[in-house]
mmCIF file with all atom_site columns, C-alpha atoms in Angstrom:
data_model
loop_
_atom_site.group_PDB
_atom_site.id
_atom_site.type_symbol
_atom_site.label_atom_id
_atom_site.label_alt_id
_atom_site.label_comp_id
_atom_site.label_asym_id
_atom_site.label_entity_id
_atom_site.label_seq_id
_atom_site.pdbx_PDB_ins_code
_atom_site.Cartn_x
_atom_site.Cartn_y
_atom_site.Cartn_z
_atom_site.occupancy
_atom_site.B_iso_or_equiv
_atom_site.pdbx_formal_charge
_atom_site.auth_seq_id
_atom_site.auth_comp_id
_atom_site.auth_asym_id
_atom_site.auth_atom_id
_atom_site.pdbx_PDB_model_num
ATOM 1   C CA . MET A 1 1   ? -0.021 -0.008 0.000   1.00 57.00 ? 1   MET A CA 1
ATOM 2   C CA . SER A 1 2   ? 1.416  3.408  -1.053  1.00 61.00 ? 2   SER A CA 1
ATOM 3   C CA . ILE A 1 3   ? 0.391  6.736  0.365   1.00 67.00 ? 3   ILE A CA 1
ATOM 4   C CA . GLU A 1 4   ? 0.519  9.695  -1.874  1.00 67.00 ? 4   GLU A CA 1
ATOM 5   C CA . VAL A 1 5   ? 1.406  12.955 -0.185  1.00 71.00 ? 5   VAL A CA 1
ATOM 6   C CA . LEU A 1 6   ? 0.471  14.962 -3.178  1.00 71.00 ? 6   LEU A CA 1
ATOM 7   C CA . PRO A 1 7   ? -1.435 13.627 -6.080  1.00 76.00 ? 7   PRO A CA 1
ATOM 8   C CA . GLU A 1 8   ? 0.666  13.502 -9.287  1.00 75.00 ? 8   GLU A CA 1
ATOM 9   C CA . SER A 1 9   ? -1.878 15.519 -11.104 1.00 79.00 ? 9   SER A CA 1
ATOM 10  C CA . TRP A 1 10  ? -1.793 18.307 -8.591  1.00 84.00 ? 10  TRP A CA 1
ATOM 11  C CA . LEU A 1 11  ? 1.900  18.386 -8.523  1.00 83.00 ? 11  LEU A CA 1
ATOM 12  C CA . SER A 1 12  ? 1.987  18.386 -12.453 1.00 83.00 ? 12  SER A CA 1
ATOM 13  C CA . ASP A 1 13  ? -0.476 21.330 -12.520 1.00 87.00 ? 13  ASP A CA 1
ATOM 14  C CA . ALA A 1 14  ? 1.565  23.342 -9.937  1.00 89.00 ? 14  ALA A CA 1
ATOM 15  C CA . ILE A 1 15  ? 4.752  22.477 -11.868 1.00 90.00 ? 15  ILE A CA 1
ATOM 16  C CA . ASP A 1 16  ? 3.068  23.495 -15.180 1.00 90.00 ? 16  ASP A CA 1
ATOM 17  C CA . LEU A 1 17  ? 1.989  26.917 -13.475 1.00 94.00 ? 17  LEU A CA 1
ATOM 18  C CA . LEU A 1 18  ? 5.554  27.445 -12.186 1.00 95.00 ? 18  LEU A CA 1
ATOM 19  C CA . ALA A 1 19  ? 7.020  26.791 -15.660 1.00 94.00 ? 19  ALA A CA 1
ATOM 20  C CA . ARG A 1 20  ? 4.530  29.103 -17.314 1.00 96.00 ? 20  ARG A CA 1
ATOM 21  C CA . ILE A 1 21  ? 5.784  31.991 -14.852 1.00 97.00 ? 21  ILE A CA 1
ATOM 22  C CA . VAL A 1 22  ? 9.395  31.297 -15.440 1.00 97.00 ? 22  VAL A CA 1
ATOM 23  C CA . GLU A 1 23  ? 8.770  31.252 -19.138 1.00 96.00 ? 23  GLU A CA 1
ATOM 24  C CA . SER A 1 24  ? 6.824  34.505 -19.003 1.00 97.00 ? 24  SER A CA 1
ATOM 25  C CA . ILE A 1 25  ? 9.756  36.037 -17.042 1.00 98.00 ? 25  ILE A CA 1
ATOM 26  C CA . GLY A 1 26  ? 12.102 35.113 -19.711 1.00 96.00 ? 26  GLY A CA 1
ATOM 27  C CA . ALA A 1 27  ? 9.877  36.479 -22.432 1.00 97.00 ? 27  ALA A CA 1
ATOM 28  C CA . LEU A 1 28  ? 9.437  39.792 -20.298 1.00 98.00 ? 28  LEU A CA 1
ATOM 29  C CA . ILE A 1 29  ? 13.314 40.207 -19.990 1.00 97.00 ? 29  ILE A CA 1
ATOM 30  C CA . ILE A 1 30  ? 13.636 39.874 -23.716 1.00 97.00 ? 30  ILE A CA 1
ATOM 31  C CA . PHE A 1 31  ? 10.922 42.196 -24.463 1.00 98.00 ? 31  PHE A CA 1
ATOM 32  C CA . VAL A 1 32  ? 12.159 44.684 -21.948 1.00 98.00 ? 32  VAL A CA 1
ATOM 33  C CA . GLY A 1 33  ? 15.634 44.517 -23.468 1.00 97.00 ? 33  GLY A CA 1
ATOM 34  C CA . ALA A 1 34  ? 14.200 45.088 -26.942 1.00 97.00 ? 34  ALA A CA 1
ATOM 35  C CA . VAL A 1 35  ? 12.242 48.117 -25.860 1.00 98.00 ? 35  VAL A CA 1
ATOM 36  C CA . TRP A 1 36  ? 15.366 49.475 -24.188 1.00 97.00 ? 36  TRP A CA 1
ATOM 37  C CA . ALA A 1 37  ? 17.563 48.804 -27.258 1.00 95.00 ? 37  ALA A CA 1
ATOM 38  C CA . PHE A 1 38  ? 14.993 50.486 -29.405 1.00 96.00 ? 38  PHE A CA 1
ATOM 39  C CA . GLY A 1 39  ? 14.867 53.501 -27.177 1.00 94.00 ? 39  GLY A CA 1
ATOM 40  C CA . ARG A 1 40  ? 18.567 53.774 -27.069 1.00 92.00 ? 40  ARG A CA 1
ATOM 41  C CA . PHE A 1 41  ? 18.711 53.370 -30.825 1.00 90.00 ? 41  PHE A CA 1
ATOM 42  C CA . LEU A 1 42  ? 16.222 56.274 -31.425 1.00 90.00 ? 42  LEU A CA 1
ATOM 43  C CA . ALA A 1 43  ? 18.247 58.413 -29.014 1.00 89.00 ? 43  ALA A CA 1
ATOM 44  C CA . VAL A 1 44  ? 21.514 57.721 -30.929 1.00 87.00 ? 44  VAL A CA 1
ATOM 45  C CA . LEU A 1 45  ? 19.655 58.560 -34.252 1.00 85.00 ? 45  LEU A CA 1
ATOM 46  C CA . VAL A 1 46  ? 18.601 61.802 -32.714 1.00 84.00 ? 46  VAL A CA 1
ATOM 47  C CA . LYS A 1 47  ? 21.992 62.859 -31.189 1.00 83.00 ? 47  LYS A CA 1
ATOM 48  C CA . ASP A 1 48  ? 24.169 61.348 -34.049 1.00 70.00 ? 48  ASP A CA 1
ATOM 49  C CA . HIS A 1 49  ? 27.319 61.363 -31.700 1.00 65.00 ? 49  HIS A CA 1
ATOM 50  C CA . GLY A 1 50  ? 29.803 58.419 -31.777 1.00 61.00 ? 50  GLY A CA 1
ATOM 51  C CA . ARG A 1 51  ? 27.200 56.431 -33.769 1.00 71.00 ? 51  ARG A CA 1
ATOM 52  C CA . GLU A 1 52  ? 28.957 53.192 -34.453 1.00 71.00 ? 52  GLU A CA 1
ATOM 53  C CA . ARG A 1 53  ? 30.422 52.855 -30.919 1.00 73.00 ? 53  ARG A CA 1
ATOM 54  C CA . LYS A 1 54  ? 26.935 53.419 -29.398 1.00 81.00 ? 54  LYS A CA 1
ATOM 55  C CA . TYR A 1 55  ? 25.341 50.966 -31.754 1.00 83.00 ? 55  TYR A CA 1
ATOM 56  C CA . ASN A 1 56  ? 27.912 48.261 -30.648 1.00 81.00 ? 56  ASN A CA 1
ATOM 57  C CA . GLN A 1 57  ? 26.998 49.210 -27.001 1.00 85.00 ? 57  GLN A CA 1
ATOM 58  C CA . ILE A 1 58  ? 23.330 48.866 -27.800 1.00 89.00 ? 58  ILE A CA 1
ATOM 59  C CA . ARG A 1 59  ? 23.863 45.486 -29.417 1.00 87.00 ? 59  ARG A CA 1
ATOM 60  C CA . LEU A 1 60  ? 25.949 44.366 -26.561 1.00 87.00 ? 60  LEU A CA 1
ATOM 61  C CA . ASN A 1 61  ? 23.330 45.104 -23.922 1.00 90.00 ? 61  ASN A CA 1
ATOM 62  C CA . LEU A 1 62  ? 20.489 43.700 -26.030 1.00 92.00 ? 62  LEU A CA 1
ATOM 63  C CA . SER A 1 63  ? 22.480 40.386 -26.343 1.00 89.00 ? 63  SER A CA 1
ATOM 64  C CA . ARG A 1 64  ? 22.802 40.359 -22.602 1.00 89.00 ? 64  ARG A CA 1
ATOM 65  C CA . PHE A 1 65  ? 19.018 40.573 -22.262 1.00 94.00 ? 65  PHE A CA 1
ATOM 66  C CA . ILE A 1 66  ? 18.352 37.917 -24.771 1.00 92.00 ? 66  ILE A CA 1
ATOM 67  C CA . ALA A 1 67  ? 20.860 35.572 -23.300 1.00 89.00 ? 67  ALA A CA 1
ATOM 68  C CA . LEU A 1 68  ? 19.377 35.934 -19.889 1.00 93.00 ? 68  LEU A CA 1
ATOM 69  C CA . GLY A 1 69  ? 15.886 35.549 -21.325 1.00 94.00 ? 69  GLY A CA 1
ATOM 70  C CA . LEU A 1 70  ? 16.961 32.395 -22.979 1.00 89.00 ? 70  LEU A CA 1
ATOM 71  C CA . GLU A 1 71  ? 18.198 30.943 -19.657 1.00 90.00 ? 71  GLU A CA 1
ATOM 72  C CA . PHE A 1 72  ? 14.910 31.533 -17.998 1.00 94.00 ? 72  PHE A CA 1
ATOM 73  C CA . GLN A 1 73  ? 13.208 29.765 -21.131 1.00 91.00 ? 73  GLN A CA 1
ATOM 74  C CA . LEU A 1 74  ? 15.400 26.822 -20.558 1.00 89.00 ? 74  LEU A CA 1
ATOM 75  C CA . ALA A 1 75  ? 14.704 26.783 -16.844 1.00 92.00 ? 75  ALA A CA 1
ATOM 76  C CA . ALA A 1 76  ? 11.072 26.629 -17.721 1.00 92.00 ? 76  ALA A CA 1
ATOM 77  C CA . ASP A 1 77  ? 11.608 23.656 -19.883 1.00 88.00 ? 77  ASP A CA 1
ATOM 78  C CA . VAL A 1 78  ? 13.544 21.847 -17.423 1.00 88.00 ? 78  VAL A CA 1
ATOM 79  C CA . LEU A 1 79  ? 10.648 22.440 -14.889 1.00 90.00 ? 79  LEU A CA 1
ATOM 80  C CA . ARG A 1 80  ? 8.198  20.994 -17.354 1.00 85.00 ? 80  ARG A CA 1
ATOM 81  C CA . THR A 1 81  ? 9.993  17.693 -17.323 1.00 85.00 ? 81  THR A CA 1
ATOM 82  C CA . ALA A 1 82  ? 10.363 17.452 -13.489 1.00 80.00 ? 82  ALA A CA 1
ATOM 83  C CA . VAL A 1 83  ? 7.389  15.429 -12.953 1.00 74.00 ? 83  VAL A CA 1
ATOM 84  C CA . ALA A 1 84  ? 7.125  11.864 -14.544 1.00 72.00 ? 84  ALA A CA 1
ATOM 85  C CA . PRO A 1 85  ? 8.852  12.785 -17.859 1.00 80.00 ? 85  PRO A CA 1
ATOM 86  C CA . THR A 1 86  ? 8.281  10.444 -20.859 1.00 83.00 ? 86  THR A CA 1
ATOM 87  C CA . PHE A 1 87  ? 11.101 9.562  -23.187 1.00 87.00 ? 87  PHE A CA 1
ATOM 88  C CA . THR A 1 88  ? 9.494  11.889 -25.622 1.00 88.00 ? 88  THR A CA 1
ATOM 89  C CA . ASP A 1 89  ? 9.559  14.781 -23.071 1.00 83.00 ? 89  ASP A CA 1
ATOM 90  C CA . ILE A 1 90  ? 13.297 14.053 -22.259 1.00 86.00 ? 90  ILE A CA 1
ATOM 91  C CA . GLY A 1 91  ? 14.069 14.073 -26.116 1.00 89.00 ? 91  GLY A CA 1
ATOM 92  C CA . GLN A 1 92  ? 12.249 17.305 -26.600 1.00 87.00 ? 92  GLN A CA 1
ATOM 93  C CA . LEU A 1 93  ? 14.000 18.809 -23.530 1.00 86.00 ? 93  LEU A CA 1
ATOM 94  C CA . ALA A 1 94  ? 17.418 17.549 -24.942 1.00 88.00 ? 94  ALA A CA 1
ATOM 95  C CA . ALA A 1 95  ? 16.779 19.194 -28.469 1.00 89.00 ? 95  ALA A CA 1
ATOM 96  C CA . ILE A 1 96  ? 15.499 22.384 -26.749 1.00 86.00 ? 96  ILE A CA 1
ATOM 97  C CA . ALA A 1 97  ? 18.329 22.525 -24.461 1.00 85.00 ? 97  ALA A CA 1
ATOM 98  C CA . ALA A 1 98  ? 20.951 21.864 -27.425 1.00 89.00 ? 98  ALA A CA 1
ATOM 99  C CA . ILE A 1 99  ? 19.421 24.600 -29.525 1.00 89.00 ? 99  ILE A CA 1
ATOM 100 C CA . ARG A 1 100 ? 19.359 27.120 -26.669 1.00 83.00 ? 100 ARG A CA 1
ATOM 101 C CA . THR A 1 101 ? 22.732 26.229 -25.354 1.00 85.00 ? 101 THR A CA 1
ATOM 102 C CA . ALA A 1 102 ? 24.050 26.636 -28.882 1.00 88.00 ? 102 ALA A CA 1
ATOM 103 C CA . LEU A 1 103 ? 22.395 30.043 -29.075 1.00 86.00 ? 103 LEU A CA 1
ATOM 104 C CA . ASN A 1 104 ? 23.830 31.082 -25.768 1.00 84.00 ? 104 ASN A CA 1
ATOM 105 C CA . TYR A 1 105 ? 27.125 29.987 -26.747 1.00 88.00 ? 105 TYR A CA 1
ATOM 106 C CA . PHE A 1 106 ? 27.298 32.093 -29.890 1.00 87.00 ? 106 PHE A CA 1
ATOM 107 C CA . LEU A 1 107 ? 25.715 34.886 -28.184 1.00 85.00 ? 107 LEU A CA 1
ATOM 108 C CA . ALA A 1 108 ? 28.272 34.858 -25.402 1.00 86.00 ? 108 ALA A CA 1
ATOM 109 C CA . LYS A 1 109 ? 30.936 34.779 -28.036 1.00 88.00 ? 109 LYS A CA 1
ATOM 110 C CA . GLU A 1 110 ? 29.375 37.793 -29.694 1.00 84.00 ? 110 GLU A CA 1
ATOM 111 C CA . ILE A 1 111 ? 29.191 39.626 -26.368 1.00 83.00 ? 111 ILE A CA 1
ATOM 112 C CA . ASP A 1 112 ? 32.858 38.972 -25.642 1.00 86.00 ? 112 ASP A CA 1
ATOM 113 C CA . ARG A 1 113 ? 33.693 40.177 -29.232 1.00 85.00 ? 113 ARG A CA 1
ATOM 114 C CA . GLU A 1 114 ? 31.470 43.352 -28.921 1.00 81.00 ? 114 GLU A CA 1
ATOM 115 C CA . SER A 1 115 ? 32.784 43.999 -25.289 1.00 82.00 ? 115 SER A CA 1
ATOM 116 C CA . ALA A 1 116 ? 36.327 43.899 -26.592 1.00 84.00 ? 116 ALA A CA 1
ATOM 117 C CA . GLU A 1 117 ? 35.509 46.216 -29.500 1.00 81.00 ? 117 GLU A CA 1
ATOM 118 C CA . VAL A 1 118 ? 33.637 48.750 -27.079 1.00 78.00 ? 118 VAL A CA 1
ATOM 119 C CA . GLU A 1 119 ? 36.644 48.793 -24.655 1.00 83.00 ? 119 GLU A CA 1
ATOM 120 C CA . GLN A 1 120 ? 39.110 49.188 -27.523 1.00 83.00 ? 120 GLN A CA 1
ATOM 121 C CA . ASP A 1 121 ? 37.173 52.215 -28.801 1.00 78.00 ? 121 ASP A CA 1
ATOM 122 C CA . ARG A 1 122 ? 36.791 53.598 -25.243 1.00 79.00 ? 122 ARG A CA 1
ATOM 123 C CA . GLN A 1 123 ? 40.707 53.467 -24.941 1.00 83.00 ? 123 GLN A CA 1
ATOM 124 C CA . GLU A 1 124 ? 41.223 55.005 -28.267 1.00 81.00 ? 124 GLU A CA 1
ATOM 125 C CA . THR A 1 125 ? 38.876 57.879 -27.493 1.00 77.00 ? 125 THR A CA 1
ATOM 126 C CA . SER A 1 126 ? 40.421 58.392 -24.191 1.00 80.00 ? 126 SER A CA 1
ATOM 127 C CA . LYS A 1 127 ? 43.875 58.352 -25.586 1.00 80.00 ? 127 LYS A CA 1
ATOM 128 C CA . LYS A 1 128 ? 42.830 60.944 -28.219 1.00 76.00 ? 128 LYS A CA 1
ATOM 129 C CA . ASP A 1 129 ? 41.252 63.123 -25.679 1.00 73.00 ? 129 ASP A CA 1
ATOM 130 C CA . ARG A 1 130 ? 44.354 63.054 -23.520 1.00 74.00 ? 130 ARG A CA 1
ATOM 131 C CA . GLN A 1 131 ? 46.513 64.065 -26.552 1.00 73.00 ? 131 GLN A CA 1
ATOM 132 C CA . ASP A 1 132 ? 44.025 66.731 -27.495 1.00 71.00 ? 132 ASP A CA 1
ATOM 133 C CA . GLN A 1 133 ? 44.419 68.183 -23.877 1.00 72.00 ? 133 GLN A CA 1
ATOM 134 C CA . LEU A 1 134 ? 48.302 68.495 -24.138 1.00 67.00 ? 134 LEU A CA 1
ATOM 135 C CA . PRO A 1 135 ? 49.706 71.962 -24.782 1.00 66.00 ? 135 PRO A CA 1
ATOM 136 C CA . PRO A 1 136 ? 51.250 72.347 -28.031 1.00 63.00 ? 136 PRO A CA 1
ATOM 137 C CA . ALA A 1 137 ? 55.032 71.749 -28.232 1.00 57.00 ? 137 ALA A CA 1
#
C-alpha cells in the first residue's frame, strides 16, 4: 500500500504553472531588452554622436538581455520535465536545451567580441582626448 502525499496530477499542474511563470519572466526580460535597445537606438539617431560605438554598445546590452531571457526559457523547459517525464519529453528537452545552449554559446562569443571592441574604442577615444588636452610643443 502506498500513500501519496501530493497527487501527481496536482503536482503536475503546480509545476506547469511555475514553468509558465518562469517562461513569462524570460519573455518579459527579452521584451524589456528589446524596448530598451529600441529607445537607445532612437536616441542615438537623434543625437548622432559616436554612432558606431553606441550601436555596438546597444547590441551588446540587447545580447545580454536575450541571453538572460533564454536562460529563463530553458529553466521553464527543465521544470516541465520535472514530474514523470516520458522519453518523448526528455528527447524534446534535450533538443531544446541543445538549441538554446548553442544560441547562448554563440551569443556569449558575440558579447565577448563586442565588449572587446567597445573597450578598444573607449581606450582609443580616451587616448585621443588626452592628446588633445596636451599643450602644443
